[in-house]
Coordinates of C-alpha atoms in Angstrom, one line a residue:
G1 CA -8.2 -7.8 -10.1
M2 CA -6.3 -7.9 -6.8
D3 CA -7.9 -11.2 -5.9
A4 CA -5.9 -12.9 -8.6
A5 CA -2.8 -13.1 -6.3
S6 CA -2.3 -16.7 -5.1
H7 CA -1.7 -15.8 -1.5
L8 CA -4.4 -13.0 -1.4
N9 CA -1.6 -10.6 -0.4
S10 CA -2.0 -7.7 -2.8
I11 CA -1.9 -4.0 -1.8
L12 CA -3.1 -1.1 -3.9
I13 CA -2.0 2.4 -2.9
F14 CA -4.2 5.0 -4.5
V15 CA -3.0 8.6 -4.4
A16 CA -5.3 11.3 -5.6
P17 CA -3.4 14.5 -5.1
W18 CA -6.0 16.8 -6.6
H19 CA -8.4 15.5 -3.9
R20 CA -5.7 15.3 -1.2
K21 CA -6.5 11.7 -0.6
V22 CA -4.5 8.5 0.0
V23 CA -6.3 5.2 0.2
V24 CA -4.7 1.8 0.9
F25 CA -6.7 -1.3 -0.4
A26 CA -5.5 -4.6 1.0
D27 CA -6.4 -8.1 -0.1
E28 CA -8.2 -10.4 2.3
G29 CA -5.1 -12.5 3.1
I30 CA -3.4 -9.4 4.5
I31 CA -6.4 -8.1 6.3
A32 CA -6.7 -11.4 8.2
K33 CA -3.1 -11.2 9.4
V34 CA -2.4 -7.6 10.4
D35 CA -3.9 -5.1 12.8
A36 CA -6.1 -2.4 11.2
S37 CA -3.8 0.2 12.8
L38 CA -1.2 -0.6 10.1
W39 CA -3.4 1.2 7.5
S40 CA -4.0 4.3 9.5
G41 CA -0.4 4.5 10.5
A42 CA 0.7 4.1 6.8
V43 CA -1.7 6.9 5.7
A44 CA -0.5 9.1 8.5
T45 CA 3.1 8.6 7.4
V46 CA 2.5 9.5 3.8
T47 CA 0.2 12.4 4.5
S48 CA 2.8 13.8 6.9
G49 CA 5.4 13.7 4.2
F50 CA 3.0 15.3 1.7
R51 CA 2.2 18.1 4.1
D52 CA 5.9 18.9 4.4
G53 CA 6.3 18.9 0.6
H54 CA 8.3 15.6 0.7
F55 CA 6.1 13.6 -1.7
T56 CA 8.6 10.9 -2.7
H57 CA 9.9 10.5 0.8
G58 CA 6.4 10.2 2.2
L59 CA 5.5 7.4 -0.3
V60 CA 8.8 5.6 0.2
A61 CA 8.4 5.8 4.0
M62 CA 4.9 4.4 3.8
V63 CA 5.8 1.5 1.6
E64 CA 8.9 0.6 3.7
S65 CA 6.8 0.6 6.9
M66 CA 4.1 -1.6 5.4
G67 CA 6.8 -3.9 4.0
R68 CA 8.4 -4.3 7.5
A69 CA 5.0 -5.0 9.1
L70 CA 4.0 -7.5 6.3
A71 CA 7.4 -9.4 5.9
P72 CA 6.9 -11.8 8.9
H73 CA 3.5 -12.9 7.4
F74 CA 4.5 -12.7 3.7
P75 CA 8.3 -13.1 3.3
P76 CA 9.7 -11.4 0.2
A77 CA 10.3 -13.8 -2.7
P78 CA 12.2 -13.1 -5.9
N79 CA 10.1 -12.3 -8.9
S80 CA 6.9 -12.5 -6.8
N81 CA 4.9 -9.8 -8.6
E82 CA 1.9 -11.8 -9.8
L83 CA -0.2 -8.8 -10.9
P84 CA 0.3 -6.2 -13.6
D85 CA 1.5 -2.8 -12.6
T86 CA -1.0 -1.1 -14.7
V87 CA -4.4 0.4 -14.0
E88 CA -7.3 -1.3 -15.8
R89 CA -10.5 0.5 -16.6

C-alpha cells in the first residue's frame, strides 16, 4: 500500500470519469506538512480542465501544482519512485 514509502509521502490520484469524480489520497507525511487547501485547489484545477474538455492539460496542471507545493517539503530525488505504478486488487 501507500504506507510502504519510506517518507510517507505518497499520493494517489484516482480519476473515475464515468462518475465524474477525482479524488486525491495523500500519505500521512504529506498531510502533516501541507495545508488542506492544496487538495481542494488541486481538484478544482483538474475539474476545470475536464469541464473545458482539456483532460490531459487538467491532469498535468494538477500534478504540476501539487509538485510545486510539495517540493519544499519533499525535494525531488532521482529514481525516488518507491511504489509500483500498478493498481492492486
